[in-house]
GROMACS .gro file of N, CA and C in nm:
model
  429
    1UNK      N    1  -6.295   0.960  24.292
    1UNK     CA    2  -6.426   0.984  24.233
    1UNK      C    3  -6.516   0.865  24.266
    2UNK      N    4  -6.637   0.892  24.302
    2UNK     CA    5  -6.736   0.790  24.335
    2UNK      C    6  -6.808   0.747  24.209
    3UNK      N    7  -6.807   0.617  24.183
    3UNK     CA    8  -6.875   0.564  24.065
    3UNK      C    9  -6.977   0.461  24.112
    4UNK      N   10  -7.101   0.505  24.132
    4UNK     CA   11  -7.203   0.413  24.183
    4UNK      C   12  -7.244   0.311  24.076
    5UNK      N   13  -7.280   0.194  24.123
    5UNK     CA   14  -7.333   0.092  24.032
    5UNK      C   15  -7.478   0.128  23.999
    6UNK      N   16  -7.533   0.060  23.900
    6UNK     CA   17  -7.673   0.086  23.866
    6UNK      C   18  -7.763   0.052  23.985
    7UNK      N   19  -7.728  -0.050  24.062
    7UNK     CA   20  -7.808  -0.083  24.180
    7UNK      C   21  -7.798   0.026  24.287
    8UNK      N   22  -7.678   0.085  24.303
    8UNK     CA   23  -7.662   0.196  24.397
    8UNK      C   24  -7.753   0.313  24.357
    9UNK      N   25  -7.757   0.342  24.228
    9UNK     CA   26  -7.838   0.452  24.178
    9UNK      C   27  -7.986   0.423  24.203
   10UNK      N   28  -8.027   0.301  24.175
   10UNK     CA   29  -8.167   0.264  24.196
   10UNK      C   30  -8.205   0.273  24.343
   11UNK      N   31  -8.117   0.223  24.430
   11UNK     CA   32  -8.144   0.234  24.574
   11UNK      C   33  -8.154   0.380  24.618
   12UNK      N   34  -8.063   0.463  24.567
   12UNK     CA   35  -8.062   0.605  24.602
   12UNK      C   36  -8.196   0.670  24.569
   13UNK      N   37  -8.242   0.656  24.445
   13UNK     CA   38  -8.367   0.722  24.406
   13UNK      C   39  -8.488   0.662  24.476
   14UNK      N   40  -8.488   0.532  24.499
   14UNK     CA   41  -8.598   0.470  24.575
   14UNK      C   42  -8.600   0.523  24.718
   15UNK      N   43  -8.482   0.540  24.776
   15UNK     CA   44  -8.473   0.592  24.913
   15UNK      C   45  -8.519   0.737  24.919
   16UNK      N   46  -8.484   0.816  24.820
   16UNK     CA   47  -8.530   0.955  24.815
   16UNK      C   48  -8.683   0.957  24.812
   17UNK      N   49  -8.741   0.873  24.729
   17UNK     CA   50  -8.887   0.867  24.719
   17UNK      C   51  -8.949   0.821  24.851
   18UNK      N   52  -8.889   0.719  24.913
   18UNK     CA   53  -8.940   0.669  25.040
   18UNK      C   54  -8.934   0.776  25.148
   19UNK      N   55  -8.820   0.845  25.156
   19UNK     CA   56  -8.805   0.951  25.256
   19UNK      C   57  -8.908   1.062  25.234
   20UNK      N   58  -8.934   1.092  25.109
   20UNK     CA   59  -9.033   1.196  25.080
   20UNK      C   60  -9.171   1.152  25.129
   21UNK      N   61  -9.209   1.029  25.097
   21UNK     CA   62  -9.340   0.980  25.141
   21UNK      C   63  -9.351   0.976  25.293
   22UNK      N   64  -9.239   0.948  25.361
   22UNK     CA   65  -9.238   0.939  25.507
   22UNK      C   66  -9.210   1.074  25.574
   23UNK      N   67  -9.192   1.177  25.493
   23UNK     CA   68  -9.163   1.312  25.543
   23UNK      C   69  -9.037   1.315  25.629
   24UNK      N   70  -8.934   1.242  25.584
   24UNK     CA   71  -8.807   1.238  25.656
   24UNK      C   72  -8.712   1.344  25.601
   25UNK      N   73  -8.613   1.376  25.679
   25UNK     CA   74  -8.513   1.475  25.640
   25UNK      C   75  -8.425   1.417  25.530
   26UNK      N   76  -8.395   1.503  25.431
   26UNK     CA   77  -8.313   1.463  25.318
   26UNK      C   78  -8.176   1.531  25.325
   27UNK      N   79  -8.076   1.464  25.270
   27UNK     CA   80  -7.947   1.529  25.254
   27UNK      C   81  -7.960   1.631  25.140
   28UNK      N   82  -7.866   1.723  25.126
   28UNK     CA   83  -7.874   1.819  25.015
   28UNK      C   84  -7.882   1.751  24.878
   29UNK      N   85  -7.806   1.647  24.856
   29UNK     CA   86  -7.812   1.576  24.728
   29UNK      C   87  -7.948   1.508  24.709
   30UNK      N   88  -8.001   1.449  24.816
   30UNK     CA   89  -8.133   1.388  24.807
   30UNK      C   90  -8.241   1.493  24.777
   31UNK      N   91  -8.228   1.611  24.836
   31UNK     CA   92  -8.325   1.717  24.810
   31UNK      C   93  -8.320   1.761  24.664
   32UNK      N   94  -8.199   1.768  24.608
   32UNK     CA   95  -8.186   1.802  24.467
   32UNK      C   96  -8.250   1.693  24.381
   33UNK      N   97  -8.226   1.568  24.417
   33UNK     CA   98  -8.284   1.456  24.343
   33UNK      C   99  -8.437   1.457  24.355
   34UNK      N  100  -8.487   1.490  24.472
   34UNK     CA  101  -8.633   1.492  24.493
   34UNK      C  102  -8.702   1.592  24.401
   35UNK      N  103  -8.637   1.704  24.376
   35UNK     CA  104  -8.696   1.800  24.282
   35UNK      C  105  -8.727   1.734  24.149
   36UNK      N  106  -8.636   1.650  24.101
   36UNK     CA  107  -8.656   1.582  23.972
   36UNK      C  108  -8.755   1.467  23.985
   37UNK      N  109  -8.752   1.397  24.095
   37UNK     CA  110  -8.849   1.289  24.118
   37UNK      C  111  -8.991   1.346  24.113
   38UNK      N  112  -9.012   1.458  24.176
   38UNK     CA  113  -9.145   1.519  24.179
   38UNK      C  114  -9.190   1.568  24.041
   39UNK      N  115  -9.095   1.603  23.957
   39UNK     CA  116  -9.130   1.646  23.821
   39UNK      C  117  -9.157   1.529  23.727
   40UNK      N  118  -9.137   1.408  23.779
   40UNK     CA  119  -9.161   1.288  23.699
   40UNK      C  120  -9.250   1.189  23.775
   41UNK      N  121  -9.377   1.226  23.797
   41UNK     CA  122  -9.467   1.136  23.870
   41UNK      C  123  -9.490   1.003  23.797
   42UNK      N  124  -9.461   1.000  23.667
   42UNK     CA  125  -9.476   0.875  23.592
   42UNK      C  126  -9.379   0.768  23.642
   43UNK      N  127  -9.280   0.807  23.721
   43UNK     CA  128  -9.184   0.711  23.776
   43UNK      C  129  -9.218   0.666  23.918
   44UNK      N  130  -9.327   0.714  23.974
   44UNK     CA  131  -9.361   0.682  24.113
   44UNK      C  132  -9.366   0.532  24.139
   45UNK      N  133  -9.428   0.457  24.050
   45UNK     CA  134  -9.437   0.312  24.071
   45UNK      C  135  -9.299   0.246  24.071
   46UNK      N  136  -9.213   0.289  23.980
   46UNK     CA  137  -9.079   0.232  23.971
   46UNK      C  138  -8.997   0.262  24.096
   47UNK      N  139  -9.024   0.375  24.159
   47UNK     CA  140  -8.949   0.417  24.277
   47UNK      C  141  -9.007   0.363  24.407
   48UNK      N  142  -9.126   0.309  24.403
   48UNK     CA  143  -9.195   0.267  24.526
   48UNK      C  144  -9.146   0.135  24.582
   49UNK      N  145  -9.085   0.052  24.498
   49UNK     CA  146  -9.045  -0.082  24.541
   49UNK      C  147  -8.900  -0.106  24.504
   50UNK      N  148  -8.810  -0.094  24.602
   50UNK     CA  149  -8.667  -0.106  24.573
   50UNK      C  150  -8.631  -0.245  24.521
   51UNK      N  151  -8.693  -0.350  24.573
   51UNK     CA  152  -8.660  -0.485  24.525
   51UNK      C  153  -8.699  -0.502  24.379
   52UNK      N  154  -8.816  -0.452  24.342
   52UNK     CA  155  -8.859  -0.459  24.202
   52UNK      C  156  -8.767  -0.373  24.114
   53UNK      N  157  -8.727  -0.259  24.166
   53UNK     CA  158  -8.638  -0.171  24.091
   53UNK      C  159  -8.504  -0.239  24.063
   54UNK      N  160  -8.453  -0.311  24.162
   54UNK     CA  161  -8.325  -0.379  24.145
   54UNK      C  162  -8.335  -0.496  24.047
   55UNK      N  163  -8.451  -0.557  24.041
   55UNK     CA  164  -8.470  -0.674  23.954
   55UNK      C  165  -8.505  -0.637  23.811
   56UNK      N  166  -8.555  -0.517  23.790
   56UNK     CA  167  -8.606  -0.476  23.659
   56UNK      C  168  -8.496  -0.457  23.556
   57UNK      N  169  -8.521  -0.505  23.434
   57UNK     CA  170  -8.428  -0.485  23.323
   57UNK      C  171  -8.484  -0.375  23.233
   58UNK      N  172  -8.409  -0.269  23.220
   58UNK     CA  173  -8.450  -0.158  23.134
   58UNK      C  174  -8.365  -0.157  23.007
   59UNK      N  175  -8.354  -0.271  22.943
   59UNK     CA  176  -8.273  -0.278  22.822
   59UNK      C  177  -8.340  -0.200  22.709
   60UNK      N  178  -8.259  -0.158  22.615
   60UNK     CA  179  -8.309  -0.084  22.499
   60UNK      C  180  -8.412  -0.167  22.423
   61UNK      N  181  -8.388  -0.296  22.417
   61UNK     CA  182  -8.478  -0.385  22.347
   61UNK      C  183  -8.618  -0.389  22.410
   62UNK      N  184  -8.625  -0.362  22.539
   62UNK     CA  185  -8.752  -0.362  22.609
   62UNK      C  186  -8.841  -0.245  22.572
   63UNK      N  187  -8.781  -0.142  22.515
   63UNK     CA  188  -8.858  -0.029  22.466
   63UNK      C  189  -8.909   0.067  22.572
   64UNK      N  190  -8.875   0.045  22.698
   64UNK     CA  191  -8.921   0.137  22.804
   64UNK      C  192  -8.802   0.216  22.855
   65UNK      N  193  -8.822   0.344  22.872
   65UNK     CA  194  -8.716   0.431  22.925
   65UNK      C  195  -8.678   0.388  23.066
   66UNK      N  196  -8.553   0.403  23.097
   66UNK     CA  197  -8.502   0.371  23.230
   66UNK      C  198  -8.519   0.495  23.319
   67UNK      N  199  -8.613   0.490  23.414
   67UNK     CA  200  -8.636   0.608  23.498
   67UNK      C  201  -8.515   0.646  23.581
   68UNK      N  202  -8.435   0.549  23.618
   68UNK     CA  203  -8.318   0.576  23.702
   68UNK      C  204  -8.209   0.646  23.622
   69UNK      N  205  -8.192   0.608  23.498
   69UNK     CA  206  -8.099   0.676  23.410
   69UNK      C  207  -8.146   0.819  23.384
   70UNK      N  208  -8.274   0.834  23.358
   70UNK     CA  209  -8.331   0.966  23.331
   70UNK      C  210  -8.311   1.060  23.451
   71UNK      N  211  -8.346   1.012  23.568
   71UNK     CA  212  -8.331   1.095  23.688
   71UNK      C  213  -8.184   1.122  23.718
   72UNK      N  214  -8.099   1.025  23.693
   72UNK     CA  215  -7.955   1.044  23.715
   72UNK      C  216  -7.900   1.152  23.623
   73UNK      N  217  -7.948   1.153  23.499
   73UNK     CA  218  -7.901   1.255  23.406
   73UNK      C  219  -7.948   1.394  23.451
   74UNK      N  220  -8.072   1.403  23.498
   74UNK     CA  221  -8.120   1.531  23.553
   74UNK      C  222  -8.029   1.577  23.667
   75UNK      N  223  -7.999   1.485  23.757
   75UNK     CA  224  -7.918   1.518  23.873
   75UNK      C  225  -7.776   1.558  23.830
   76UNK      N  226  -7.721   1.487  23.736
   76UNK     CA  227  -7.588   1.517  23.686
   76UNK      C  228  -7.582   1.656  23.623
   77UNK      N  229  -7.681   1.687  23.541
   77UNK     CA  230  -7.686   1.818  23.477
   77UNK      C  231  -7.704   1.927  23.583
   78UNK      N  232  -7.787   1.904  23.682
   78UNK     CA  233  -7.805   2.002  23.790
   78UNK      C  234  -7.673   2.029  23.862
   79UNK      N  235  -7.598   1.924  23.887
   79UNK     CA  236  -7.467   1.940  23.953
   79UNK      C  237  -7.371   2.015  23.862
   80UNK      N  238  -7.371   1.981  23.734
   80UNK     CA  239  -7.283   2.051  23.639
   80UNK      C  240  -7.313   2.200  23.639
   81UNK      N  241  -7.441   2.233  23.630
   81UNK     CA  242  -7.482   2.374  23.626
   81UNK      C  243  -7.444   2.444  23.756
   82UNK      N  244  -7.462   2.377  23.869
   82UNK     CA  245  -7.436   2.441  23.999
   82UNK      C  246  -7.288   2.478  24.017
   83UNK      N  247  -7.199   2.401  23.954
   83UNK     CA  248  -7.055   2.432  23.968
   83UNK      C  249  -6.994   2.480  23.836
   84UNK      N  250  -7.077   2.499  23.735
   84UNK     CA  251  -7.035   2.542  23.602
   84UNK      C  252  -6.919   2.458  23.549
   85UNK      N  253  -6.941   2.327  23.551
   85UNK     CA  254  -6.841   2.233  23.499
   85UNK      C  255  -6.910   2.127  23.418
   86UNK      N  256  -6.875   2.113  23.291
   86UNK     CA  257  -6.767   2.183  23.224
   86UNK      C  258  -6.798   2.332  23.210
   87UNK      N  259  -6.690   2.409  23.208
   87UNK     CA  260  -6.704   2.555  23.206
   87UNK      C  261  -6.790   2.599  23.088
   88UNK      N  262  -6.889   2.681  23.120
   88UNK     CA  263  -6.980   2.731  23.019
   88UNK      C  264  -7.117   2.664  23.021
   89UNK      N  265  -7.131   2.553  23.095
   89UNK     CA  266  -7.259   2.482  23.096
   89UNK      C  267  -7.367   2.568  23.162
   90UNK      N  268  -7.331   2.644  23.263
   90UNK     CA  269  -7.432   2.726  23.332
   90UNK      C  270  -7.493   2.829  23.236
   91UNK      N  271  -7.409   2.901  23.165
   91UNK     CA  272  -7.459   3.004  23.072
   91UNK      C  273  -7.539   2.940  22.960
   92UNK      N  274  -7.492   2.827  22.908
   92UNK     CA  275  -7.563   2.758  22.801
   92UNK      C  276  -7.699   2.709  22.850
   93UNK      N  277  -7.703   2.656  22.971
   93UNK     CA  278  -7.828   2.609  23.033
   93UNK      C  279  -7.925   2.726  23.052
   94UNK      N  280  -7.874   2.836  23.103
   94UNK     CA  281  -7.960   2.953  23.125
   94UNK      C  282  -8.017   3.005  22.993
   95UNK      N  283  -7.934   3.010  22.889
   95UNK     CA  284  -7.982   3.056  22.758
   95UNK      C  285  -8.088   2.961  22.702
   96UNK      N  286  -8.065   2.831  22.716
   96UNK     CA  287  -8.161   2.733  22.666
   96UNK      C  288  -8.290   2.737  22.747
   97UNK      N  289  -8.278   2.753  22.877
   97UNK     CA  290  -8.397   2.764  22.964
   97UNK      C  291  -8.480   2.885  22.927
   98UNK      N  292  -8.414   2.995  22.900
   98UNK     CA  293  -8.485   3.117  22.861
   98UNK      C  294  -8.554   3.097  22.727
   99UNK      N  295  -8.484   3.037  22.631
   99UNK     CA  296  -8.541   3.015  22.499
   99UNK      C  297  -8.665   2.927  22.508
  100UNK      N  298  -8.657   2.820  22.587
  100UNK     CA  299  -8.768   2.725  22.599
  100UNK      C  300  -8.871   2.765  22.704
  101UNK      N  301  -8.837   2.865  22.784
  101UNK     CA  302  -8.921   2.909  22.895
  101UNK      C  303  -8.950   2.794  22.991
  102UNK      N  304  -8.848   2.708  23.008
  102UNK     CA  305  -8.865   2.592  23.096
  102UNK      C  306  -8.728   2.534  23.131
  103UNK      N  307  -8.696   2.532  23.260
  103UNK     CA  308  -8.572   2.468  23.302
  103UNK      C  309  -8.579   2.317  23.281
  104UNK      N  310  -8.698   2.262  23.298
  104UNK     CA  311  -8.715   2.119  23.281
  104UNK      C  312  -8.691   2.078  23.136
  105UNK      N  313  -8.754   2.149  23.044
  105UNK     CA  314  -8.735   2.117  22.903
  105UNK      C  315  -8.591   2.143  22.860
  106UNK      N  316  -8.528   2.245  22.916
  106UNK     CA  317  -8.388   2.271  22.886
  106UNK      C  318  -8.302   2.152  22.929
  107UNK      N  319  -8.333   2.097  23.044
  107UNK     CA  320  -8.258   1.979  23.090
  107UNK      C  321  -8.277   1.862  22.994
  108UNK      N  322  -8.397   1.844  22.944
  108UNK     CA  323  -8.420   1.734  22.850
  108UNK      C  324  -8.340   1.754  22.721
  109UNK      N  325  -8.331   1.877  22.676
  109UNK     CA  326  -8.249   1.907  22.558
  109UNK      C  327  -8.101   1.880  22.588
  110UNK      N  328  -8.056   1.922  22.705
  110UNK     CA  329  -7.916   1.901  22.743
  110UNK      C  330  -7.887   1.752  22.757
  111UNK      N  331  -7.985   1.675  22.805
  111UNK     CA  332  -7.969   1.530  22.815
  111UNK      C  333  -7.930   1.468  22.681
  112UNK      N  334  -7.994   1.517  22.577
  112UNK     CA  335  -7.962   1.467  22.442
  112UNK      C  336  -7.815   1.493  22.410
  113UNK      N  337  -7.768   1.611  22.442
  113UNK     CA  338  -7.629   1.647  22.417
  113UNK      C  339  -7.534   1.565  22.504
  114UNK      N  340  -7.570   1.548  22.630
  114UNK     CA  341  -7.488   1.470  22.723
  114UNK      C  342  -7.481   1.325  22.679
  115UNK      N  343  -7.595   1.270  22.640
  115UNK     CA  344  -7.598   1.131  22.592
  115UNK      C  345  -7.512   1.112  22.469
  116UNK      N  346  -7.518   1.209  22.378
  116UNK     CA  347  -7.438   1.200  22.256
  116UNK      C  348  -7.289   1.206  22.289
  117UNK      N  349  -7.251   1.295  22.381
  117UNK     CA  350  -7.111   1.306  22.419
  117UNK      C  351  -7.061   1.175  22.480
  118UNK      N  352  -7.140   1.116  22.567
  118UNK     CA  353  -7.101   0.990  22.631
  118UNK      C  354  -7.091   0.879  22.527
  119UNK      N  355  -7.189   0.873  22.437
  119UNK     CA  356  -7.189   0.771  22.333
  119UNK      C  357  -7.064   0.782  22.245
  120UNK      N  358  -7.031   0.905  22.202
  120UNK     CA  359  -6.912   0.925  22.119
  120UNK      C  360  -6.785   0.886  22.194
  121UNK      N  361  -6.778   0.920  22.321
  121UNK     CA  362  -6.662   0.885  22.402
  121UNK      C  363  -6.647   0.734  22.413
  122UNK      N  364  -6.756   0.664  22.437
  122UNK     CA  365  -6.752   0.519  22.449
  122UNK      C  366  -6.711   0.453  22.317
  123UNK      N  367  -6.764   0.505  22.207
  123UNK     CA  368  -6.733   0.448  22.075
  123UNK      C  369  -6.588   0.473  22.034
  124UNK      N  370  -6.537   0.591  22.067
  124UNK     CA  371  -6.402   0.627  22.023
  124UNK      C  372  -6.294   0.581  22.121
  125UNK      N  373  -6.333   0.557  22.246
  125UNK     CA  374  -6.235   0.522  22.348
  125UNK      C  375  -6.161   0.644  22.402
  126UNK      N  376  -6.204   0.763  22.361
  126UNK     CA  377  -6.143   0.887  22.406
  126UNK      C  378  -6.221   0.945  22.522
  127UNK      N  379  -6.159   1.035  22.599
  127UNK     CA  380  -6.233   1.100  22.709
  127UNK      C  381  -6.349   1.182  22.653
  128UNK      N  382  -6.451   1.205  22.733
  128UNK     CA  383  -6.563   1.289  22.689
  128UNK      C  384  -6.513   1.428  22.649
  129UNK      N  385  -6.571   1.481  22.543
  129UNK     CA  386  -6.531   1.612  22.490
  129UNK      C  387  -6.625   1.719  22.545
  130UNK      N  388  -6.585   1.780  22.656
  130UNK     CA  389  -6.667   1.881  22.722
  130UNK      C  390  -6.695   2.002  22.634
  131UNK      N  391  -6.599   2.042  22.553
  131UNK     CA  392  -6.620   2.157  22.465
  131UNK      C  393  -6.727   2.128  22.360
  132UNK      N  394  -6.721   2.009  22.302
  132UNK     CA  395  -6.823   1.972  22.202
  132UNK      C  396  -6.960   1.965  22.268
  133UNK      N  397  -6.965   1.919  22.390
  133UNK     CA  398  -7.089   1.912  22.467
  133UNK      C  399  -7.149   2.051  22.486
  134UNK      N  400  -7.067   2.145  22.533
  134UNK     CA  401  -7.114   2.281  22.555
  134UNK      C  402  -7.158   2.343  22.423
  135UNK      N  403  -7.079   2.321  22.318
  135UNK     CA  404  -7.115   2.375  22.186
  135UNK      C  405  -7.250   2.322  22.139
  136UNK      N  406  -7.276   2.194  22.164
  136UNK     CA  407  -7.404   2.134  22.124
  136UNK      C  408  -7.520   2.198  22.199
  137UNK      N  409  -7.501   2.223  22.328
  137UNK     CA  410  -7.605   2.289  22.408
  137UNK      C  411  -7.627   2.431  22.358
  138UNK      N  412  -7.518   2.503  22.331
  138UNK     CA  413  -7.528   2.640  22.280
  138UNK      C  414  -7.603   2.643  22.147
  139UNK      N  415  -7.575   2.547  22.059
  139UNK     CA  416  -7.645   2.543  21.931
  139UNK      C  417  -7.795   2.526  21.951
  140UNK      N  418  -7.833   2.444  22.044
  140UNK     CA  419  -7.976   2.424  22.073
  140UNK      C  420  -8.039   2.553  22.125
  141UNK      N  421  -7.963   2.628  22.200
  141UNK     CA  422  -8.014   2.756  22.254
  141UNK      C  423  -8.030   2.860  22.144
  142UNK      N  424  -7.950   2.847  22.039
  142UNK     CA  425  -7.952   2.947  21.932
  142UNK      C  426  -8.046   2.911  21.817
  143UNK      N  427  -8.091   2.787  21.810
  143UNK     CA  428  -8.177   2.745  21.699
  143UNK      C  429  -8.313   2.808  21.707
   0.00000   0.00000   0.00000
């Protein structure tokens, strides 16, 4: 399994943005990432300068959202949905998207569930609970 560092992630998204501006060919993963980059123009400045991106501290104390974490979560959820893993995420995503009439807003709701699952896993020292994650997404779709 590939586990990129935060700098790898920052370089990846900056490169996607650079390639888009230069009208260069993207890999399939870059093309998927670009869809999310384009939906978040508020991150354009952060993505325009890779050196600044690598130097920037997006700590919680700083009070500013980390655009690279946000985009990574979008990309992760997109990959999960595309392969339906954990099993049931695709149907839960589709139900939530239909309820909200927005795939983008559905992803933001799912991000909350994904973040909570990761947080609980880190706190407990146990593996992430995919079933609880799917159940949380389903609950949001049913509310």
